[in-house]
DNA sequence: ACTACGGTTGAATCCTGAA
DNA sequence: GTTCAGGATTCAACCGTAG
């Protein structure tokens, strides 16, 4: 039996079916706007980008709270200018937001070249349900891992596995279950399963799902041979 | 004639008297609104409470906007959990908040040891009035400078001069005027004057003012002798 | 009286870097 | 090495007051 599951479907619908208090941690990178189903596919289809398409997609947080065990944790990626929406929604969903974590990715995109600092970081909110305790050493609020370069990307928003491993290991009890409702390129699942955790992923885009299954097949190679 | 001025008094009263559009940059570290008092050891050894620290102290922002030249910038330090108050108030005062900057100070205090990441960063909001342009290279959003330890003067939160120099140089035109309405230990003034800028400081605490004057006297040593 | 709540006090926690 | 102080804290315990 496999220690990971991928649901191909809308995360709101899938999460509704997941049992309460069944996962130890939620680690995810939700979309910001209405093109959340697949920013990637939209891009290749050359849909025009709407300037104010920055509506944070927070509706999964309610079920995320229900599905999480008491004493469990959530790590939610966001951008500096949408962070407050996610922080508020997390609180409203029942989480206690305990920390702002900074992913110092050391490389930047463009932004406003004239009048804005080159953004080399992303924000990750850390929230808890009930009384949480770190499974290991207390981690620090800044994590410095270079972002993936454009050429190795299989997904526009792909996170380094090292980063996701740090996330998972920081907040999940050994062997626990990690849920990523926006699996995307699957880095969270790879990191979790490689680290000996159980993983549940949800992804609506079929192309992404194919990529995830391919990546996970490689991970599933006999673990003892690795490392 | 000196290239720096220190006003000993309440920043709201002093700023009211400053002429409009007279400074190129505001760089400051206001009371966070966390009612902080270090409670290590016994009561008698405690440092004095920071004035105006009960709630986020944002009332200076209105005059800060007026006093700033068009095209000028503001850098405002805050903590992750009070940052939103300052961002909102900056926008209300007229600034356009362009960037969130992270000071990775690489050392942390205590916080919630069980259920919060060790906070090793502070947030700095970057706002502009009108059309701003960086005087030099476009800076990045994460600045990594170790915090001071041990040699604290009076404030529990003295900033490294290197950090303030980076702040001042990033946003102030060469030889411009920098205003710090919460001069505190005076690091901003030291950094500005050392860098060939003009500096205006305001500080309400007489002890802090003495320390600032002492530090600035050292800075005023013939500059050519310094490195 | 007994609980409920708000405000204040001090103990305790762990990691880092200086001694 | 090894000890030790110190840290933009949080939490529990303890009041006093109010309902």
Short mmCIF file of C-alpha atoms (C1' of nucleotides) in Angstrom, two decimals:
data_model
loop_
_atom_site.label_atom_id
_atom_site.label_comp_id
_atom_site.label_asym_id
_atom_site.label_seq_id
_atom_site.Cartn_x
_atom_site.Cartn_y
_atom_site.Cartn_z
CA UNK A 1 0.00 0.00 0.00
CA UNK A 2 1.21 3.43 -0.91
CA UNK A 3 2.03 6.09 1.64
CA UNK A 4 0.72 8.86 -0.58
CA UNK A 5 -2.53 9.74 -2.31
CA UNK A 6 -3.25 12.20 -5.07
CA UNK A 7 -6.80 13.36 -5.67
CA UNK A 8 -7.38 14.84 -9.11
CA UNK A 9 -10.12 17.35 -8.58
CA UNK A 10 -11.25 20.63 -7.09
CA UNK A 11 -9.82 21.02 -3.63
CA UNK A 12 -13.06 22.32 -2.12
CA UNK A 13 -14.96 19.26 -3.28
CA UNK A 14 -12.28 16.79 -2.33
CA UNK A 15 -11.62 18.26 1.09
CA UNK A 16 -15.29 18.08 1.93
CA UNK A 17 -14.95 14.31 1.77
CA UNK A 18 -11.87 14.01 3.95
CA UNK A 19 -12.54 12.91 7.53
CA UNK A 20 -12.19 15.38 10.40
CA UNK A 21 -9.01 15.44 12.47
CA UNK A 22 -7.23 13.14 10.08
CA UNK A 23 -4.04 14.99 9.11
CA UNK A 24 -1.12 16.24 11.20
CA UNK A 25 -0.11 19.17 9.03
CA UNK A 26 -1.27 21.23 6.08
CA UNK A 27 1.55 22.58 3.95
CA UNK A 28 0.54 24.45 0.84
CA UNK A 29 0.99 27.25 -1.62
CA UNK A 30 -2.47 28.45 -2.59
CA UNK A 31 -3.25 30.58 -5.64
CA UNK A 32 -3.95 34.27 -5.34
CA UNK A 33 -6.59 34.89 -7.96
CA UNK A 34 -9.42 33.44 -9.95
CA UNK A 35 -7.08 31.72 -12.39
CA UNK A 36 -6.16 29.38 -9.57
CA UNK A 37 -7.22 26.27 -11.44
CA UNK A 38 -4.13 26.53 -13.56
CA UNK A 39 -2.16 29.68 -13.89
CA UNK A 40 0.22 27.68 -15.99
CA UNK A 41 -2.27 26.48 -18.54
CA UNK A 42 -3.84 29.93 -18.74
CA UNK A 43 -0.46 31.37 -19.50
CA UNK A 44 0.19 28.99 -22.37
CA UNK A 45 -3.29 29.73 -23.66
CA UNK A 46 -2.27 33.40 -23.65
CA UNK A 47 -5.16 34.63 -21.65
CA UNK A 48 -4.66 38.31 -20.92
CA UNK A 49 -3.55 38.98 -17.37
CA UNK A 50 -5.97 41.12 -15.45
CA UNK A 51 -4.18 43.70 -13.40
CA UNK A 52 -6.34 43.52 -10.31
CA UNK A 53 -6.81 39.78 -10.36
CA UNK A 54 -5.46 39.43 -6.88
CA UNK A 55 -8.35 37.94 -5.03
CA UNK A 56 -6.89 35.60 -2.46
CA UNK A 57 -8.38 32.13 -2.59
CA UNK A 58 -9.05 31.39 1.06
CA UNK A 59 -12.14 29.21 0.99
CA UNK A 60 -10.30 25.95 1.58
CA UNK A 61 -9.15 27.12 5.01
CA UNK A 62 -12.42 26.24 6.69
CA UNK A 63 -12.17 22.56 5.81
CA UNK A 64 -8.42 22.60 6.32
CA UNK A 65 -9.09 23.46 9.95
CA UNK A 66 -11.68 20.71 10.30
CA UNK A 67 -9.47 18.07 8.68
CA UNK A 68 -6.47 18.95 10.86
CA UNK A 69 -5.92 17.11 14.13
CA UNK A 70 -5.91 19.04 17.37
CA UNK A 71 -2.35 20.17 18.00
CA UNK A 72 -1.68 20.20 14.26
CA UNK A 73 -0.15 22.97 12.20
CA UNK A 74 -0.56 24.76 8.90
CA UNK A 75 2.05 26.43 6.72
CA UNK A 76 0.59 28.67 4.03
CA UNK A 77 2.70 30.43 1.42
CA UNK A 78 1.71 33.86 0.21
CA UNK A 79 3.11 37.02 -1.26
CA UNK A 80 3.96 40.06 0.84
CA UNK A 81 1.09 42.08 -0.60
CA UNK A 82 -1.59 39.43 -0.07
CA UNK A 83 -0.32 38.11 3.23
CA UNK A 84 -2.79 39.98 5.39
CA UNK A 85 -5.80 38.40 3.68
CA UNK A 86 -4.46 34.94 4.39
CA UNK A 87 -3.56 35.79 7.96
CA UNK A 88 -7.05 37.07 8.64
CA UNK A 89 -8.74 34.15 6.93
CA UNK A 90 -6.60 31.69 8.84
CA UNK A 91 -7.66 33.28 12.10
CA UNK A 92 -11.30 33.26 11.03
CA UNK A 93 -11.02 29.59 10.12
CA UNK A 94 -9.97 28.87 13.71
CA UNK A 95 -6.20 28.79 13.48
CA UNK A 96 -3.97 30.75 15.79
CA UNK A 97 -1.34 32.43 13.66
CA UNK A 98 1.87 32.11 15.64
CA UNK A 99 4.61 33.16 13.24
CA UNK A 100 5.46 34.87 10.03
CA UNK A 101 8.14 32.90 8.22
CA UNK A 102 10.29 34.38 5.50
CA UNK A 103 11.52 32.31 2.61
CA UNK A 104 14.64 34.16 1.46
CA UNK A 105 14.88 32.82 -2.06
CA UNK A 106 17.81 35.03 -2.95
CA UNK A 107 16.67 35.57 -6.49
CA UNK A 108 14.04 37.97 -7.65
CA UNK A 109 11.54 38.63 -10.37
CA UNK A 110 10.96 42.03 -11.83
CA UNK A 111 8.27 44.06 -10.13
CA UNK A 112 8.53 47.85 -10.24
CA UNK A 113 12.14 48.33 -11.29
CA UNK A 114 12.24 52.03 -10.53
CA UNK A 115 10.52 52.32 -7.21
CA UNK A 116 10.29 48.97 -5.45
CA UNK A 117 12.91 46.83 -3.77
CA UNK A 118 13.62 43.68 -5.78
CA UNK A 119 11.43 41.11 -4.04
CA UNK A 120 13.65 38.21 -3.01
CA UNK A 121 11.39 36.77 -0.37
CA UNK A 122 8.02 35.16 0.13
CA UNK A 123 5.93 35.04 3.27
CA UNK A 124 4.77 31.82 4.92
CA UNK A 125 2.19 31.97 7.69
CA UNK A 126 2.44 29.43 10.47
CA UNK A 127 -0.78 28.64 12.30
CA UNK A 128 -1.78 26.06 14.86
CA UNK A 129 -4.94 24.29 15.97
CA UNK A 130 -5.00 23.88 19.73
CA UNK A 131 -1.81 23.19 21.60
CA UNK A 132 1.04 22.58 19.22
CA UNK A 133 4.58 21.45 19.91
CA UNK A 134 7.48 21.25 17.50
CA UNK A 135 8.48 17.66 16.72
CA UNK A 136 12.15 18.61 16.78
CA UNK A 137 14.29 21.65 17.37
CA UNK A 138 12.58 25.01 17.35
CA UNK A 139 13.08 26.38 13.84
CA UNK A 140 13.93 29.98 13.01
CA UNK A 141 11.69 32.40 11.17
CA UNK A 142 13.95 32.96 8.16
CA UNK A 143 14.81 30.10 5.81
CA UNK A 144 17.38 30.77 3.13
CA UNK A 145 17.13 28.45 0.15
CA UNK A 146 17.76 29.53 -3.47
CA UNK A 147 14.77 29.37 -5.72
CA UNK A 148 14.79 27.00 -8.67
CA UNK A 149 16.11 28.45 -11.87
CA UNK A 150 13.78 28.76 -14.82
CA UNK A 151 15.26 25.90 -16.77
CA UNK A 152 14.57 23.13 -14.29
CA UNK A 153 11.00 24.13 -13.69
CA UNK A 154 8.18 21.79 -14.56
CA UNK A 155 5.69 24.21 -13.04
CA UNK A 156 5.69 28.03 -12.91
CA UNK A 157 5.39 28.13 -9.16
CA UNK A 158 7.54 25.15 -8.32
CA UNK A 159 9.12 25.17 -4.88
CA UNK A 160 12.46 23.56 -4.12
CA UNK A 161 12.10 20.15 -2.46
CA UNK A 162 14.62 21.23 0.16
CA UNK A 163 12.35 24.06 1.15
CA UNK A 164 9.31 21.84 1.42
CA UNK A 165 11.29 19.25 3.37
CA UNK A 166 12.24 21.93 5.87
CA UNK A 167 8.58 22.96 6.10
CA UNK A 168 7.29 19.43 6.59
CA UNK A 169 9.97 18.39 9.06
CA UNK A 170 9.60 21.57 11.09
CA UNK A 171 5.95 21.06 11.95
CA UNK A 172 4.96 17.42 11.38
CA UNK A 173 5.39 14.64 13.92
CA UNK A 174 7.58 11.79 12.66
CA UNK A 175 5.60 9.57 10.30
CA UNK A 176 2.60 11.90 10.38
CA UNK A 177 0.27 12.79 7.54
CA UNK A 178 0.76 15.94 5.45
CA UNK A 179 -1.97 17.46 3.30
CA UNK A 180 -1.32 19.77 0.35
CA UNK A 181 -4.63 20.94 -1.16
CA UNK A 182 -2.81 22.74 -4.00
CA UNK A 183 -0.24 20.15 -4.91
CA UNK A 184 0.89 21.93 -8.09
CA UNK A 185 4.22 20.48 -9.12
CA UNK A 186 4.17 18.07 -6.19
CA UNK A 187 7.21 19.28 -4.27
CA UNK A 188 5.39 18.97 -0.96
CA UNK A 189 4.44 15.36 -1.66
CA UNK A 190 7.96 14.47 -2.77
CA UNK A 191 9.48 16.04 0.33
CA UNK A 192 6.98 14.39 2.65
CA UNK A 193 7.25 10.88 1.26
CA UNK A 194 11.03 11.09 1.00
CA UNK A 195 11.05 12.07 4.65
CA UNK A 196 9.00 9.08 5.76
CA UNK A 197 5.70 10.91 6.17
CA UNK A 198 2.34 10.05 4.67
CA UNK A 199 1.14 12.57 2.10
CA UNK A 200 -2.20 13.59 0.63
CA UNK A 201 -2.26 15.86 -2.38
CA UNK A 202 -5.12 17.53 -4.24
CA UNK A 203 -4.69 19.08 -7.66
CA UNK A 204 -7.28 20.13 -10.19
CA UNK A 205 -5.10 20.42 -13.26
CA UNK A 206 -4.64 17.11 -15.12
CA UNK A 207 -1.27 18.14 -16.56
CA UNK A 208 0.00 18.89 -13.08
CA UNK A 209 -1.36 15.58 -11.84
CA UNK A 210 0.58 13.75 -14.55
CA UNK A 211 3.74 15.53 -13.51
CA UNK A 212 3.14 14.69 -9.87
CA UNK A 213 2.55 11.00 -10.60
CA UNK A 214 5.74 10.92 -12.65
CA UNK A 215 7.74 12.57 -9.89
CA UNK A 216 6.24 10.34 -7.22
CA UNK A 217 7.02 7.23 -9.24
CA UNK A 218 10.67 8.18 -9.03
CA UNK A 219 10.41 8.81 -5.32
CA UNK A 220 8.83 5.44 -4.85
CA UNK A 221 12.07 3.76 -5.88
CA UNK A 222 13.16 1.57 -2.95
CA UNK A 223 14.01 4.10 -0.25
CA UNK A 224 16.84 2.13 1.41
CA UNK A 225 18.92 2.59 -1.75
CA UNK A 226 18.69 6.38 -1.45
CA UNK A 227 20.82 8.70 0.63
CA UNK B 1 27.64 74.73 10.69
CA UNK B 2 26.62 71.26 11.62
CA UNK B 3 25.05 68.83 9.21
CA UNK B 4 22.83 67.31 11.83
CA UNK B 5 20.18 68.52 14.28
CA UNK B 6 18.67 66.82 17.29
CA UNK B 7 15.39 68.05 18.70
CA UNK B 8 14.76 66.98 22.28
CA UNK B 9 11.01 66.74 22.52
CA UNK B 10 7.81 65.05 21.50
CA UNK B 11 7.94 64.13 17.85
CA UNK B 12 4.38 65.25 17.16
CA UNK B 13 5.08 68.73 18.46
CA UNK B 14 8.46 69.06 16.81
CA UNK B 15 7.32 67.78 13.44
CA UNK B 16 4.49 70.27 13.38
CA UNK B 17 7.14 73.01 13.21
CA UNK B 18 9.20 71.47 10.40
CA UNK B 19 8.62 73.03 6.96
CA UNK B 20 6.74 71.09 4.29
CA UNK B 21 8.66 69.24 1.58
CA UNK B 22 11.94 69.73 3.39
CA UNK B 23 13.39 66.23 3.80
CA UNK B 24 14.39 63.60 1.25
CA UNK B 25 13.79 60.52 3.36
CA UNK B 26 12.25 59.42 6.63
CA UNK B 27 14.00 56.44 8.20
CA UNK B 28 12.73 55.40 11.59
CA UNK B 29 11.90 52.74 14.11
CA UNK B 30 8.72 53.80 15.94
CA UNK B 31 7.28 52.17 19.06
CA UNK B 32 5.77 48.91 17.89
CA UNK B 33 2.72 49.00 20.11
CA UNK B 34 3.53 45.85 22.02
CA UNK B 35 3.94 47.43 25.44
CA UNK B 36 7.28 45.77 25.69
CA UNK B 37 9.28 45.58 28.84
CA UNK B 38 12.09 43.16 29.18
CA UNK B 39 11.24 41.02 32.20
CA UNK B 40 14.39 39.05 32.63
CA UNK B 41 15.81 39.03 36.12
CA UNK B 42 14.46 41.11 38.92
CA UNK B 43 12.31 44.15 38.70
CA UNK B 44 14.91 46.68 39.76
CA UNK B 45 17.27 45.92 36.88
CA UNK B 46 14.70 46.47 34.19
CA UNK B 47 15.14 48.98 31.44
CA UNK B 48 12.52 51.71 31.32
CA UNK B 49 9.43 51.06 29.30
CA UNK B 50 9.34 52.49 25.81
CA UNK B 51 7.11 55.56 25.63
CA UNK B 52 3.92 55.39 23.59
CA UNK B 53 4.17 51.64 23.20
CA UNK B 54 0.68 50.66 24.28
CA UNK B 55 -0.76 50.68 20.79
CA UNK B 56 0.79 51.11 17.36
CA UNK B 57 1.95 54.73 17.40
CA UNK B 58 1.13 55.96 13.90
CA UNK B 59 0.17 59.58 14.46
CA UNK B 60 3.47 61.00 13.26
CA UNK B 61 2.87 59.63 9.77
CA UNK B 62 0.58 62.48 8.77
CA UNK B 63 3.25 65.13 9.29
CA UNK B 64 5.94 62.80 8.00
CA UNK B 65 4.14 62.84 4.66
CA UNK B 66 3.83 66.60 4.65
CA UNK B 67 7.46 67.17 5.58
CA UNK B 68 8.73 64.78 2.89
CA UNK B 69 9.62 66.12 -0.55
CA UNK B 70 7.72 64.84 -3.55
CA UNK B 71 9.58 61.79 -4.83
CA UNK B 72 10.84 61.08 -1.32
CA UNK B 73 10.72 57.80 0.56
CA UNK B 74 9.99 56.41 4.00
CA UNK B 75 11.39 53.33 5.69
CA UNK B 76 9.48 52.27 8.79
CA UNK B 77 10.52 49.38 11.03
CA UNK B 78 7.93 47.19 12.65
CA UNK B 79 7.36 43.69 13.93
CA UNK B 80 5.58 40.96 11.99
CA UNK B 81 2.50 41.04 14.18
CA UNK B 82 1.98 44.81 14.11
CA UNK B 83 3.09 45.42 10.55
CA UNK B 84 -0.41 45.70 9.14
CA UNK B 85 -1.28 48.66 11.36
CA UNK B 86 1.70 50.59 10.05
CA UNK B 87 1.08 49.61 6.43
CA UNK B 88 -2.49 50.82 6.62
CA UNK B 89 -1.60 54.04 8.41
CA UNK B 90 1.15 54.76 5.88
CA UNK B 91 -1.34 54.41 3.05
CA UNK B 92 -3.83 56.62 4.88
CA UNK B 93 -1.16 59.26 5.40
CA UNK B 94 -0.68 59.43 1.63
CA UNK B 95 2.27 57.13 1.04
CA UNK B 96 2.23 54.37 -1.53
CA UNK B 97 3.63 51.28 0.12
CA UNK B 98 5.84 49.67 -2.51
CA UNK B 99 7.76 46.97 -0.69
CA UNK B 100 8.03 44.85 2.38
CA UNK B 101 11.66 44.60 3.42
CA UNK B 102 12.96 41.91 5.73
CA UNK B 103 15.79 42.54 8.14
CA UNK B 104 17.25 39.10 8.75
CA UNK B 105 18.98 39.74 12.03
CA UNK B 106 20.07 36.15 12.45
CA UNK B 107 19.58 36.12 16.17
CA UNK B 108 16.38 35.72 18.09
CA UNK B 109 14.75 36.35 21.39
CA UNK B 110 12.44 33.96 23.12
CA UNK B 111 8.84 34.27 22.18
CA UNK B 112 6.66 31.20 22.50
CA UNK B 113 9.31 28.55 22.77
CA UNK B 114 6.93 25.66 22.26
CA UNK B 115 4.76 26.80 19.39
CA UNK B 116 6.29 29.71 17.51
CA UNK B 117 9.22 29.87 15.13
CA UNK B 118 12.15 31.71 16.71
CA UNK B 119 11.70 35.23 15.33
CA UNK B 120 14.95 36.19 13.61
CA UNK B 121 13.56 38.94 11.42
CA UNK B 122 11.89 42.31 11.52
CA UNK B 123 9.73 43.93 8.89
CA UNK B 124 10.50 47.29 7.27
CA UNK B 125 7.86 48.99 5.13
CA UNK B 126 9.02 51.02 2.18
CA UNK B 127 6.69 53.78 1.03
CA UNK B 128 7.02 56.61 -1.45
CA UNK B 129 5.49 60.04 -1.99
CA UNK B 130 4.91 60.68 -5.68
CA UNK B 131 7.39 59.43 -8.24
CA UNK B 132 10.39 57.91 -6.54
CA UNK B 133 13.63 56.63 -8.05
CA UNK B 134 16.44 54.80 -6.32
CA UNK B 135 19.58 56.94 -6.05
CA UNK B 136 21.75 53.91 -6.82
CA UNK B 137 21.35 50.24 -7.59
CA UNK B 138 17.97 48.69 -7.00
CA UNK B 139 18.23 47.05 -3.57
CA UNK B 140 16.83 43.64 -2.70
CA UNK B 141 14.04 43.01 -0.24
CA UNK B 142 16.05 40.96 2.25
CA UNK B 143 18.95 42.50 4.15
CA UNK B 144 21.06 40.21 6.29
CA UNK B 145 22.96 41.94 9.07
CA UNK B 146 23.53 40.44 12.53
CA UNK B 147 21.78 42.20 15.36
CA UNK B 148 23.77 43.87 18.09
CA UNK B 149 24.26 41.96 21.27
CA UNK B 150 25.65 42.96 24.58
CA UNK B 151 26.54 46.59 24.02
CA UNK B 152 23.02 47.90 24.26
CA UNK B 153 23.04 51.56 25.19
CA UNK B 154 19.61 52.45 26.50
CA UNK B 155 17.05 51.13 24.12
CA UNK B 156 16.38 47.42 24.14
CA UNK B 157 16.43 47.66 20.37
CA UNK B 158 19.44 49.55 19.17
CA UNK B 159 19.96 49.01 15.47
CA UNK B 160 23.33 48.30 13.89
CA UNK B 161 24.78 51.32 12.10
CA UNK B 162 25.50 49.12 9.08
CA UNK B 163 21.82 48.37 8.79
CA UNK B 164 20.82 52.00 9.00
CA UNK B 165 23.51 52.96 6.51
CA UNK B 166 22.05 50.45 4.05
CA UNK B 167 18.62 51.95 4.67
CA UNK B 168 19.71 55.53 4.22
CA UNK B 169 21.87 54.88 1.15
CA UNK B 170 19.19 52.77 -0.50
CA UNK B 171 16.55 55.50 -0.61
CA UNK B 172 18.22 58.91 -0.11
CA UNK B 173 19.73 61.02 -2.89
CA UNK B 174 23.41 61.79 -2.32
CA UNK B 175 23.78 64.56 0.24
CA UNK B 176 20.05 64.62 0.96
CA UNK B 177 18.34 65.15 4.28
CA UNK B 178 17.20 62.24 6.45
CA UNK B 179 14.63 62.57 9.22
CA UNK B 180 14.30 60.12 12.12
CA UNK B 181 11.38 61.11 14.40
CA UNK B 182 12.24 58.34 16.89
CA UNK B 183 15.98 58.73 17.06
CA UNK B 184 16.37 56.40 20.04
CA UNK B 185 19.98 55.36 20.30
CA UNK B 186 20.86 57.51 17.28
CA UNK B 187 22.03 54.86 14.83
CA UNK B 188 20.16 56.48 11.96
CA UNK B 189 21.81 59.84 12.58
CA UNK B 190 25.25 58.28 12.86
CA UNK B 191 24.78 56.36 9.64
CA UNK B 192 23.44 59.37 7.77
CA UNK B 193 26.11 61.85 8.83
CA UNK B 194 28.89 59.32 8.29
CA UNK B 195 27.56 58.82 4.80
CA UNK B 196 27.61 62.52 3.94
CA UNK B 197 23.90 63.16 4.35
CA UNK B 198 22.20 65.77 6.46
CA UNK B 199 20.27 64.37 9.41
CA UNK B 200 17.42 65.53 11.60
CA UNK B 201 16.59 63.56 14.71
CA UNK B 202 13.78 63.87 17.24
CA UNK B 203 13.85 62.10 20.58
CA UNK B 204 11.73 62.61 23.65
CA UNK B 205 13.86 60.79 26.21
CA UNK B 206 16.61 63.01 27.70
CA UNK B 207 18.85 60.03 28.47
CA UNK B 208 18.66 58.93 24.85
CA UNK B 209 19.40 62.48 23.72
CA UNK B 210 22.55 62.58 25.82
CA UNK B 211 23.72 59.34 24.29
CA UNK B 212 22.96 60.56 20.79
CA UNK B 213 24.92 63.76 21.35
CA UNK B 214 27.83 61.72 22.66
CA UNK B 215 27.76 59.38 19.68
CA UNK B 216 27.44 62.25 17.23
CA UNK B 217 30.37 64.06 18.81
CA UNK B 218 32.50 61.07 17.93
CA UNK B 219 31.15 61.01 14.40
CA UNK B 220 31.96 64.68 14.06
CA UNK B 221 35.68 63.90 14.38
CA UNK B 222 37.32 64.98 11.15
CA UNK B 223 35.88 62.58 8.65
CA UNK B 224 39.02 62.15 6.52
CA UNK B 225 40.65 60.34 9.44
CA UNK B 226 37.91 57.77 9.50
CA UNK B 227 37.81 54.92 7.12
"C1'" DA C 1 -20.94 33.10 47.31
"C1'" DC C 2 -19.40 31.81 43.05
"C1'" DT C 3 -18.02 32.52 38.44
"C1'" DA C 4 -16.30 35.37 34.81
"C1'" DC C 5 -13.34 38.58 33.19
"C1'" DG C 6 -9.59 42.07 32.68
"C1'" DG C 7 -5.35 43.69 34.09
"C1'" DT C 8 -0.84 43.05 36.17
"C1'" DT C 9 3.21 40.40 37.70
"C1'" DG C 10 7.02 37.44 37.51
"C1'" DA C 11 8.74 32.77 36.19
"C1'" DA C 12 10.42 30.24 32.73
"C1'" DT C 13 11.84 28.92 28.33
"C1'" DC C 14 16.20 27.92 24.72
"C1'" DC C 15 19.60 29.56 21.88
"C1'" DT C 16 23.65 32.55 20.83
"C1'" DG C 17 27.71 34.63 21.31
"C1'" DA C 18 30.81 36.72 24.59
"C1'" DA C 19 33.77 35.84 28.54
"C1'" DG D 1 35.76 23.67 25.94
"C1'" DT D 2 32.59 25.52 29.19
"C1'" DT D 3 30.00 28.69 31.59
"C1'" DC D 4 26.93 32.45 31.61
"C1'" DA D 5 24.31 36.43 30.67
"C1'" DG D 6 20.73 38.28 27.96
"C1'" DG D 7 17.05 38.54 24.52
"C1'" DA D 8 11.19 44.19 20.37
"C1'" DT D 9 8.37 37.29 25.02
"C1'" DT D 10 4.62 34.25 26.35
"C1'" DC D 11 2.11 31.95 29.80
"C1'" DA D 12 0.16 30.87 34.16
"C1'" DA D 13 -0.97 32.45 38.32
"C1'" DC D 14 -3.04 35.93 40.89
"C1'" DC D 15 -5.42 39.56 42.02
"C1'" DG D 16 -9.53 42.89 42.22
"C1'" DT D 17 -13.96 44.00 40.46
"C1'" DA D 18 -18.40 43.17 38.42
"C1'" DG D 19 -22.40 40.43 37.39
#
